[in-house]
Amino acid sequence: MIFKRTEAIHTIKSTTTWDVAIIGGGATGLGIAVDAAARGYKTLLIEKYDFAKGTSSKSTKLVHGGVRYLANGDIKLVYSALKERGLIFQNAPHVSFVQRFVIPSYSVFSKLKFLIGLKLYDWMAGSLRIGKSSLLNKKEVIEKIPKVKTKGLLGGIQYFDGQFDDARLAINLAQTASEYGAVTLNYAEATAIRKDTNGKVDGLYFVERESGTIHEVQARVVINATGIFVDDILKLDTPTHKNLVRPSQGAHIVIDQKFLGNEDALMIPETSDGRVLFGVPWHGKVLLGTTDTPLNEHQIEPRPLDEEIEFILSTADKYLENAPTRTDIRSVFAGLRPLAAPTNSGSNSTKEISRDHKLIKTESGLITITGGKWTTYRKMAEETIDLAIKTGNLPESRCKTHELPLHGYTEDKYPGHWQVYGSDMIAIQKLMENNPALSEKIHKDYDFRIAEVIWACKNEMIVKVEDFLARRIRLLLLDAKASLEAAPLIAKIMAEQFDKDDEWINRELADYELLVKNYTLSPKEVSNHNDPARG
């Protein structure tokens, strides 16, 4: 397995030609790398930042068919996603599990309408169905969501969907690809598309961002899987390219679990912006979101807009007793969905844009995949490699990912956050057994240990402090302030592991402090809102 940066760079230097070169290390690109490598193709993946730094680590943490898409009549997408949901449960049970959802009902009509829709949702899942939707009386709704507003409550509907840890699944995909012979490298930025004398794509150039070294790569097929950045890569191929993606921002807030109650999730089916709103228990906290805000520009670290935060809080207030206010927010985060926008649309709304993916090939042979959703990453990868085989005249090989256990696969259950490590959890526990000092917590309020930092340095290709705190563990998203308090210790341990000096530590801590501002509300942002709509 080539999953260390030094080994990956050495292999890149010594390899003359790749079958498949992938730009982009989010869900889509990593899924493509697994598919290609599992079929036996010589595969390279480069990622400008860390794996899943963008949209792929900032989802609502749901593996789902998409109840909303069913209401919009997007039957094909829902059917496909429900099948893929089942395959994620099958192939990565350590990072995915069944989640119960409750929809509170305040009218008889809505109760029946949603029950009929969810029965259809169950039926479409077929043999991969994970639960049976049912009506709940008022008492049962209150038992499951103790903080729900009871005035006018008539009962509700219970249904089942999936939940997962997005960034952990992403790193498992990278590790799985490596186990099948792929080379995956983070902090490697594509700078140019290489073409032959006929103007056909035959490779790329990238800069390894840690050293500044430029590498030339020859490949039979190049795949652009950069999410919201696909247009940037397409412009490297064709400078006159017109944008394909329309970014839509989805914001979330994270609060303590006391504001919701038990282990059941809340689903609010109709909000003022046309989206559903979820309250989902996750790693001992609750995620509230998400929004749907069309944007005209994209960035790697988007910040939730003030009106998005207000929308989430005011919507929650309509359904929860003693609803959270700005002072209760532990973290805020936003992700940009790379919606495959219709080229002739002048609308400012993203609601009509399909969440399905779009797969295209340019005249020069560059393959681009965009749109889609986390749940369907495997199917998107399969279709992309099927096209790559034809484009690059690769030897035929059938897809093998339908039944391919991902790195960490285990059916054993572990307590707390240890579950998402899967089978790797045993090795991390042994580190602590062999050296009890590694059992020390990195923050007094959370069960993350020093051994996890060591493990990530040696086995999970972290480069920066944020890689660990934001994506290998999820402390930045769970409690931004606590993650900032833990950062000096993380930087010190990483410096020891990577033989870095005090200047590196200081630079990393300054970078991380700046990043955390995107995930927290300033005192001014809190004091300017006394939540007049709530109380």
Coordinates of C-alpha atoms in Angstrom, one line a residue:
M1 CA 0.0 0.0 0.0
I2 CA 1.4 3.4 -1.0
F3 CA -0.2 5.7 1.5
K4 CA 2.7 7.8 2.7
R5 CA 3.6 11.0 0.9
T6 CA 7.3 10.3 0.5
E7 CA 6.5 6.9 -1.1
A8 CA 3.8 8.4 -3.2
I9 CA 6.1 11.1 -4.6
H10 CA 8.9 8.6 -5.2
T11 CA 6.5 6.3 -7.2
I12 CA 5.2 9.3 -9.2
K13 CA 8.8 10.2 -10.2
S14 CA 9.6 6.6 -11.2
T15 CA 6.4 5.9 -13.2
T16 CA 6.5 6.7 -16.9
T17 CA 2.8 6.4 -17.9
W18 CA -0.4 6.0 -15.9
D19 CA -3.6 4.5 -17.2
V20 CA -5.8 7.0 -15.3
A21 CA -4.9 10.3 -13.7
I22 CA -7.6 11.9 -11.5
I23 CA -7.7 15.5 -10.4
G24 CA -9.7 16.0 -7.2
G25 CA -9.6 14.1 -3.9
G26 CA -13.2 14.5 -2.7
A27 CA -15.9 11.8 -2.7
T28 CA -16.1 11.6 -6.4
G29 CA -12.4 11.6 -7.2
L30 CA -11.6 9.1 -4.5
G31 CA -14.5 6.8 -5.6
I32 CA -13.1 6.9 -9.1
A33 CA -9.6 6.0 -7.8
V34 CA -11.0 3.0 -6.0
D35 CA -12.9 1.8 -9.1
A36 CA -10.0 2.3 -11.4
A37 CA -7.5 0.6 -9.2
A38 CA -9.8 -2.3 -8.3
R39 CA -10.2 -3.0 -12.1
G40 CA -6.4 -3.2 -12.4
Y41 CA -5.6 0.2 -14.0
K42 CA -2.4 2.1 -13.0
T43 CA -4.1 5.0 -11.2
L44 CA -2.9 8.4 -9.9
L45 CA -5.0 10.9 -7.9
I46 CA -3.9 14.4 -6.9
E47 CA -5.7 16.8 -4.6
K48 CA -4.8 20.5 -4.3
Y49 CA -5.7 20.6 -0.5
D50 CA -6.3 17.7 1.9
F51 CA -8.6 14.8 0.9
A52 CA -12.3 15.9 1.3
K53 CA -11.3 19.4 2.5
G54 CA -14.1 21.0 0.4
T55 CA -17.8 20.0 0.1
S56 CA -17.1 16.3 0.8
S57 CA -16.4 16.9 4.5
K58 CA -19.2 19.4 5.0
S59 CA -22.3 17.4 4.2
T60 CA -25.3 16.8 6.4
K61 CA -23.8 13.4 7.2
L62 CA -26.7 11.5 5.6
V63 CA -26.5 8.5 3.3
H64 CA -29.9 8.8 1.8
G65 CA -32.1 8.5 -1.2
G66 CA -33.3 12.1 -0.8
V67 CA -36.9 12.5 0.4
R68 CA -37.0 16.0 -1.0
Y69 CA -36.0 14.8 -4.5
L70 CA -38.9 12.3 -4.4
A71 CA -41.3 15.1 -3.7
N72 CA -39.8 17.0 -6.7
G73 CA -40.4 14.0 -8.9
D74 CA -36.8 13.1 -9.4
I75 CA -37.6 9.3 -9.2
K76 CA -34.5 8.2 -11.1
L77 CA -32.1 9.9 -8.7
V78 CA -33.9 8.6 -5.6
Y79 CA -34.1 5.0 -6.9
S80 CA -30.3 5.1 -7.7
A81 CA -29.4 6.7 -4.4
L82 CA -31.4 4.2 -2.3
K83 CA -29.6 1.3 -4.0
E84 CA -26.2 3.0 -3.3
R85 CA -27.2 3.7 0.3
G86 CA -27.6 -0.1 0.7
L87 CA -24.1 -0.7 -0.8
I88 CA -22.5 1.8 1.5
F89 CA -24.0 0.0 4.5
Q90 CA -22.7 -3.3 3.0
N91 CA -19.2 -2.2 2.1
A92 CA -18.4 0.3 4.9
P93 CA -20.5 -0.7 8.0
H94 CA -18.0 0.9 10.3
V95 CA -18.7 4.5 9.2
S96 CA -22.4 4.1 8.3
F97 CA -25.5 3.1 10.2
V98 CA -29.2 3.3 10.2
Q99 CA -30.8 6.4 11.6
R100 CA -34.4 6.8 12.8
F101 CA -36.1 10.1 11.7
V102 CA -39.3 11.6 13.0
I103 CA -41.5 14.1 11.1
P104 CA -43.8 15.9 13.6
S105 CA -47.2 16.6 12.1
Y106 CA -49.5 19.5 13.0
S107 CA -52.2 18.7 10.5
V108 CA -54.0 15.5 9.4
F109 CA -53.4 16.2 5.7
S110 CA -49.6 16.6 6.1
K111 CA -49.5 13.4 8.2
L112 CA -51.1 11.3 5.5
K113 CA -49.2 13.1 2.6
F114 CA -45.8 12.3 4.1
L115 CA -46.7 8.8 5.1
I116 CA -47.8 8.0 1.6
G117 CA -44.5 9.5 0.2
L118 CA -42.4 7.6 2.7
K119 CA -44.1 4.3 2.0
L120 CA -43.1 4.9 -1.6
Y121 CA -39.6 5.7 -0.5
D122 CA -39.5 2.3 1.4
W123 CA -40.8 0.4 -1.6
M124 CA -38.3 1.9 -4.0
A125 CA -35.4 0.6 -1.8
G126 CA -36.6 -2.9 -2.5
S127 CA -34.4 -5.6 -0.9
L128 CA -32.1 -2.9 0.4
R129 CA -34.8 -1.4 2.6
I130 CA -33.5 -0.6 6.0
G131 CA -36.7 0.1 8.0
K132 CA -40.5 0.5 7.7
S133 CA -42.1 3.9 7.8
S134 CA -45.0 4.1 10.3
L135 CA -47.4 6.5 11.9
L136 CA -46.7 7.8 15.4
N137 CA -49.2 9.2 17.9
K138 CA -48.5 12.4 19.9
K139 CA -47.1 10.5 22.9
E140 CA -44.7 8.5 20.7
V141 CA -43.4 11.6 18.9
I142 CA -42.7 13.3 22.3
E143 CA -40.9 10.1 23.5
K144 CA -38.6 10.1 20.5
I145 CA -38.1 13.9 20.2
P146 CA -38.5 15.1 23.8
K147 CA -37.9 18.8 22.9
V148 CA -40.5 18.9 20.1
K149 CA -43.2 21.6 20.4
T150 CA -46.4 20.0 21.6
K151 CA -48.9 22.8 20.9
G152 CA -51.1 21.6 18.0
L153 CA -49.0 18.4 17.6
L154 CA -51.2 15.6 16.2
G155 CA -48.5 12.9 16.0
G156 CA -46.0 12.2 13.3
I157 CA -44.2 9.7 11.0
Q158 CA -41.2 7.6 11.7
Y159 CA -38.9 6.6 8.8
F160 CA -35.4 5.2 8.4
D161 CA -32.4 6.5 6.5
G162 CA -28.7 6.4 6.7
Q163 CA -26.0 8.4 8.5
F164 CA -22.2 8.4 8.1
D165 CA -19.0 10.3 8.8
D166 CA -18.2 11.8 5.4
A167 CA -14.5 12.7 5.9
R168 CA -13.7 9.4 7.5
L169 CA -15.3 7.5 4.6
A170 CA -13.2 9.7 2.3
I171 CA -9.9 8.8 3.9
N172 CA -11.0 5.1 3.8
L173 CA -11.6 5.4 0.1
A174 CA -8.1 6.9 -0.3
Q175 CA -6.6 4.0 1.7
T176 CA -8.6 1.4 -0.2
A177 CA -7.4 2.8 -3.6
S178 CA -3.9 2.6 -2.3
E179 CA -4.4 -1.0 -1.2
Y180 CA -5.3 -1.8 -4.8
G181 CA -2.2 -0.1 -6.1
A182 CA -3.3 3.5 -6.7
V183 CA -1.1 6.5 -5.7
T184 CA -3.1 9.2 -4.0
L185 CA -1.4 12.5 -3.1
N186 CA -2.8 15.4 -1.2
Y187 CA -1.4 19.0 -1.4
A188 CA -0.7 18.5 -5.1
E189 CA -2.2 21.1 -7.4
A190 CA -2.8 20.6 -11.1
T191 CA -1.3 23.5 -13.0
A192 CA -1.7 22.5 -16.7
I193 CA -3.2 19.9 -19.0
R194 CA -0.6 18.1 -21.2
K195 CA -1.6 17.4 -24.8
D196 CA 0.0 15.5 -27.7
T197 CA 0.7 16.9 -31.2
N198 CA -2.9 16.2 -32.2
G199 CA -4.3 18.3 -29.3
K200 CA -5.5 15.3 -27.4
V201 CA -5.0 15.2 -23.6
D202 CA -2.2 12.8 -22.6
G203 CA -1.3 13.9 -19.1
L204 CA -1.0 16.8 -16.7
Y205 CA 1.4 19.0 -14.7
F206 CA 1.1 19.5 -11.0
V207 CA 3.0 21.2 -8.2
E208 CA 3.7 19.4 -5.0
R209 CA 2.8 22.2 -2.6
E210 CA 5.0 21.2 0.3
S211 CA 8.2 21.4 -1.7
G212 CA 7.1 23.5 -4.6
T213 CA 8.4 20.8 -7.0
I214 CA 6.7 20.6 -10.4
H215 CA 5.9 17.1 -11.8
E216 CA 5.0 16.1 -15.3
V217 CA 2.6 13.1 -15.6
Q218 CA 1.8 11.1 -18.7
A219 CA -1.6 9.4 -18.7
R220 CA -3.9 7.6 -21.1
V221 CA -6.9 9.3 -19.5
V222 CA -7.3 12.4 -17.4
I223 CA -10.4 12.8 -15.2
N224 CA -11.5 16.1 -13.8
A225 CA -13.4 15.4 -10.5
T226 CA -12.9 18.7 -8.7
G227 CA -16.4 19.4 -7.6
I228 CA -17.1 23.2 -7.4
F229 CA -13.7 23.7 -9.1
V230 CA -14.4 21.7 -12.3
D231 CA -14.7 24.8 -14.4
D232 CA -11.2 25.9 -13.3
I233 CA -9.7 22.7 -14.7
L234 CA -11.9 22.8 -17.8
K235 CA -10.4 26.3 -18.5
L236 CA -6.9 24.7 -18.4
D237 CA -8.1 22.5 -21.3
T238 CA -10.2 25.1 -23.1
P239 CA -9.6 28.8 -22.1
T240 CA -12.9 29.9 -23.6
H241 CA -14.9 27.3 -21.6
K242 CA -18.2 28.6 -20.2
N243 CA -19.0 27.6 -16.6
L244 CA -20.8 24.3 -16.1
V245 CA -21.3 24.4 -12.4
R246 CA -23.7 26.6 -10.4
P247 CA -22.6 26.6 -6.7
S248 CA -25.2 26.3 -4.0
Q249 CA -24.3 26.8 -0.4
G250 CA -25.5 24.6 2.3
A251 CA -24.9 25.8 5.8
H252 CA -25.1 24.0 9.1
I253 CA -24.9 24.8 12.8
V254 CA -23.8 22.5 15.5
I255 CA -25.4 22.5 19.0
D256 CA -25.5 20.3 22.1
Q257 CA -27.7 17.2 22.0
K258 CA -29.9 18.5 24.9
F259 CA -31.8 20.8 22.4
L260 CA -33.2 17.7 20.5
G261 CA -33.3 15.0 23.1
N262 CA -32.6 11.3 22.3
E263 CA -30.9 9.4 19.4
D264 CA -33.7 10.1 16.9
A265 CA -33.3 12.7 14.2
L266 CA -35.8 15.4 13.4
M267 CA -36.9 16.1 9.8
I268 CA -38.8 19.3 9.0
P269 CA -40.3 18.7 5.6
E270 CA -41.3 22.1 4.5
T271 CA -39.4 25.3 5.2
S272 CA -39.6 28.8 3.8
D273 CA -36.7 28.3 1.3
G274 CA -38.2 25.1 -0.1
R275 CA -35.7 22.7 1.5
V276 CA -36.1 20.2 4.2
L277 CA -34.3 20.9 7.5
F278 CA -32.7 18.2 9.5
G279 CA -31.8 18.0 13.2
V280 CA -29.4 15.0 13.2
P281 CA -27.5 13.6 16.2
W282 CA -23.9 13.2 15.3
H283 CA -20.8 12.3 17.5
G284 CA -22.7 13.5 20.6
K285 CA -23.9 16.8 19.1
V286 CA -26.7 17.8 16.8
L287 CA -26.4 19.2 13.3
L288 CA -29.1 21.6 12.2
G289 CA -29.2 22.3 8.5
T290 CA -29.1 22.7 5.6
T291 CA -29.8 25.8 3.5
D292 CA -29.9 26.3 -0.2
T293 CA -28.3 29.6 -1.2
P294 CA -27.2 30.2 -4.8
L295 CA -23.8 31.8 -5.1
N296 CA -22.0 33.3 -8.1
E297 CA -18.5 32.4 -6.9
H298 CA -16.8 29.5 -5.2
Q299 CA -14.1 29.2 -2.5
I300 CA -12.5 26.3 -0.6
E301 CA -13.6 27.6 2.8
P302 CA -17.1 29.2 2.5
R303 CA -18.6 30.8 5.6
P304 CA -22.3 30.6 6.5
L305 CA -24.1 33.8 5.7
D306 CA -25.8 35.6 8.6
E307 CA -29.2 35.1 7.0
E308 CA -28.5 31.3 6.7
I309 CA -27.8 31.0 10.4
E310 CA -30.9 33.1 11.2
F311 CA -33.0 30.9 8.9
I312 CA -31.8 27.7 10.6
L313 CA -32.4 29.1 14.1
S314 CA -35.8 30.6 13.3
T315 CA -37.0 27.4 11.6
A316 CA -35.8 25.2 14.5
D317 CA -37.7 27.6 16.9
K318 CA -41.0 26.7 15.2
Y319 CA -40.5 23.0 16.1
L320 CA -38.5 22.9 19.3
E321 CA -39.2 24.0 22.8
N322 CA -36.4 26.1 24.3
A323 CA -34.8 26.2 20.8
P324 CA -31.1 27.1 20.5
T325 CA -29.9 30.7 20.0
R326 CA -26.6 32.1 18.7
T327 CA -25.0 31.7 22.1
D328 CA -25.6 28.0 22.0
I329 CA -23.8 27.4 18.7
R330 CA -20.6 25.2 19.0
S331 CA -19.6 25.5 15.4
V332 CA -21.0 26.7 12.0
F333 CA -19.9 25.3 8.7
A334 CA -20.9 25.5 5.0
G335 CA -20.3 23.4 1.9
L336 CA -20.8 24.4 -1.7
R337 CA -22.7 21.8 -3.8
P338 CA -21.4 21.6 -7.4
L339 CA -24.8 21.6 -9.1
A340 CA -24.6 20.8 -12.8
A341 CA -26.5 23.9 -13.9
P342 CA -28.3 23.9 -17.3
T343 CA -26.4 26.1 -19.7
N344 CA -29.4 28.1 -20.8
S345 CA -30.7 28.9 -17.3
G346 CA -30.9 32.5 -16.3
S347 CA -32.7 31.7 -13.1
N348 CA -31.2 32.6 -9.7
S349 CA -32.8 29.6 -8.1
T350 CA -31.1 26.3 -7.6
K351 CA -34.2 24.3 -6.6
E352 CA -35.0 23.4 -10.3
I353 CA -31.5 22.2 -10.9
S354 CA -31.2 18.4 -10.8
R355 CA -29.0 16.9 -8.0
D356 CA -28.0 14.2 -10.5
H357 CA -24.5 14.1 -11.9
K358 CA -23.3 15.1 -15.3
L359 CA -20.5 13.3 -17.2
I360 CA -18.9 14.9 -20.2
K361 CA -15.9 14.5 -22.5
T362 CA -14.3 17.4 -24.3
E363 CA -13.0 17.3 -27.8
S364 CA -9.5 16.9 -26.5
G365 CA -10.5 13.9 -24.4
L366 CA -10.6 15.4 -20.9
I367 CA -13.3 13.6 -18.9
T368 CA -15.3 15.7 -16.3
I369 CA -17.7 14.5 -13.7
T370 CA -19.7 16.9 -11.6
G371 CA -23.0 17.2 -9.7
G372 CA -24.4 14.2 -7.9
K373 CA -24.3 13.5 -4.1
W374 CA -22.2 11.7 -1.6
T375 CA -24.5 8.7 -1.5
T376 CA -24.1 8.0 -5.2
Y377 CA -20.3 8.4 -5.3
R378 CA -19.8 4.7 -6.3
K379 CA -22.2 4.7 -9.2
M380 CA -20.7 8.0 -10.5
A381 CA -17.2 6.4 -10.3
E382 CA -18.4 3.3 -12.2
E383 CA -19.9 5.4 -15.0
T384 CA -16.8 7.6 -15.2
I385 CA -14.3 4.6 -15.5
D386 CA -16.6 3.0 -18.1
L387 CA -16.2 6.2 -20.2
A388 CA -12.5 6.3 -19.4
I389 CA -12.0 2.8 -20.8
K390 CA -13.5 3.9 -24.2
T391 CA -11.7 7.3 -24.2
G392 CA -8.2 5.9 -23.4
N393 CA -8.6 2.6 -25.2
L394 CA -7.9 0.8 -21.9
P395 CA -8.2 -3.0 -21.7
E396 CA -11.7 -4.0 -20.8
S397 CA -12.3 -4.8 -17.1
R398 CA -15.6 -4.9 -15.3
C399 CA -16.5 -2.8 -12.2
K400 CA -15.8 -4.6 -8.9
T401 CA -17.0 -2.0 -6.4
H402 CA -20.5 -3.4 -5.9
E403 CA -19.1 -5.8 -3.3
L404 CA -15.8 -4.3 -2.3
P405 CA -15.2 -3.9 1.5
L406 CA -13.5 -0.6 2.1
H407 CA -10.5 0.0 4.4
G408 CA -11.5 -0.4 8.0
Y409 CA -14.4 -2.8 7.2
T410 CA -15.7 -4.6 10.3
E411 CA -19.0 -5.6 11.6
D412 CA -17.8 -5.2 15.2
K413 CA -19.2 -2.2 17.1
Y414 CA -17.0 0.1 19.2
P415 CA -18.0 2.8 21.7
G416 CA -18.2 6.5 20.8
H417 CA -16.0 7.9 18.1
W418 CA -13.8 4.8 18.0
Q419 CA -16.5 3.2 15.7
V420 CA -15.4 5.3 12.7
Y421 CA -11.9 3.8 12.7
G422 CA -13.3 0.3 12.1
S423 CA -10.7 -2.4 12.2
D424 CA -7.9 0.2 12.7
M425 CA -9.3 0.9 16.1
I426 CA -7.5 -2.2 17.5
A427 CA -4.1 -0.9 16.3
I428 CA -4.7 2.5 17.9
Q429 CA -5.7 0.8 21.2
K430 CA -2.4 -1.2 21.1
L431 CA -0.5 2.1 20.7
M432 CA -2.0 3.2 24.0
E433 CA -1.4 -0.1 25.7
N434 CA 2.3 -0.1 24.7
N435 CA 2.7 3.6 25.8
P436 CA 0.1 4.8 28.4
A437 CA 1.2 8.4 27.8
L438 CA -0.6 8.2 24.4
S439 CA -3.9 7.6 26.2
E440 CA -3.9 11.3 27.3
K441 CA -6.8 13.3 26.0
I442 CA -6.1 16.1 23.6
H443 CA -8.9 18.1 25.2
K444 CA -10.5 17.6 28.6
D445 CA -14.1 17.6 27.3
Y446 CA -13.7 15.1 24.4
D447 CA -12.5 11.5 24.2
F448 CA -9.9 12.0 21.5
R449 CA -6.4 10.8 22.4
I450 CA -2.8 11.5 21.6
A451 CA -2.5 8.0 20.0
E452 CA -4.9 9.2 17.3
V453 CA -2.5 12.0 16.3
I454 CA 0.4 9.6 16.1
W455 CA -1.8 7.2 14.1
A456 CA -2.9 9.9 11.7
C457 CA 0.8 11.0 11.2
K458 CA 1.9 7.5 10.3
N459 CA -1.2 6.1 8.5
E460 CA -3.6 8.8 7.3
M461 CA -1.4 11.3 5.4
I462 CA -2.0 14.4 7.5
V463 CA 0.1 17.4 6.6
K464 CA -1.4 20.3 8.5
V465 CA -2.9 20.7 12.0
E466 CA -6.3 21.3 10.4
D467 CA -6.2 17.9 8.5
F468 CA -6.3 16.2 11.9
L469 CA -8.7 18.4 13.8
A470 CA -11.2 19.0 11.0
R471 CA -11.2 15.7 9.1
R472 CA -9.3 12.8 10.7
I473 CA -11.2 13.6 13.9
R474 CA -14.1 16.0 13.6
L475 CA -13.5 18.4 16.5
L476 CA -13.5 21.6 14.4
L477 CA -17.0 20.8 13.3
L478 CA -18.2 19.6 16.7
D479 CA -16.7 22.4 18.8
A480 CA -14.6 25.0 17.1
K481 CA -13.4 26.7 20.3
A482 CA -12.3 23.4 21.8
S483 CA -10.4 22.5 18.7
L484 CA -8.5 25.8 18.9
E485 CA -7.6 25.0 22.5
A486 CA -6.3 21.6 21.4
A487 CA -4.3 22.9 18.4
P488 CA -1.0 23.7 20.2
L489 CA -0.7 20.1 21.5
I490 CA -1.5 18.7 18.0
A491 CA 1.1 21.0 16.4
K492 CA 3.7 19.9 18.9
I493 CA 3.1 16.2 18.4
M494 CA 3.1 16.6 14.6
A495 CA 6.3 18.6 14.7
E496 CA 7.9 15.8 16.6
Q497 CA 6.7 13.2 14.2
F498 CA 7.6 15.1 11.1
D499 CA 10.8 16.7 12.4
K500 CA 9.5 20.3 12.1
D501 CA 10.8 23.4 13.9
D502 CA 9.2 26.0 16.1
E503 CA 8.7 28.2 13.0
W504 CA 6.5 25.5 11.5
I505 CA 4.5 25.2 14.7
N506 CA 3.9 29.0 14.9
R507 CA 2.8 29.1 11.2
E508 CA 0.5 26.2 11.6
L509 CA -1.2 27.7 14.7
A510 CA -1.6 31.0 13.0
D511 CA -3.2 29.3 10.0
Y512 CA -5.5 27.3 12.2
E513 CA -6.6 30.3 14.3
L514 CA -7.6 32.0 11.1
L515 CA -9.5 29.0 9.9
V516 CA -11.4 28.7 13.1
K517 CA -12.9 32.2 12.6
N518 CA -14.9 30.7 9.7
Y519 CA -16.4 28.2 12.1
T520 CA -17.4 30.5 14.9
L521 CA -19.6 33.5 15.5
S522 CA -17.8 36.6 16.8
P523 CA -19.1 38.3 20.0
K524 CA -20.4 41.0 17.7
E525 CA -22.3 38.6 15.5
V526 CA -23.9 37.1 18.7
S527 CA -24.7 40.4 20.4
N528 CA -26.2 42.0 17.3
H529 CA -28.9 39.4 17.4
N530 CA -30.9 39.0 20.6
D531 CA -33.2 36.6 18.8
P532 CA -36.2 38.9 18.7
A533 CA -38.2 36.3 16.7
R534 CA -37.8 33.7 19.4
G535 CA -38.4 33.6 23.1

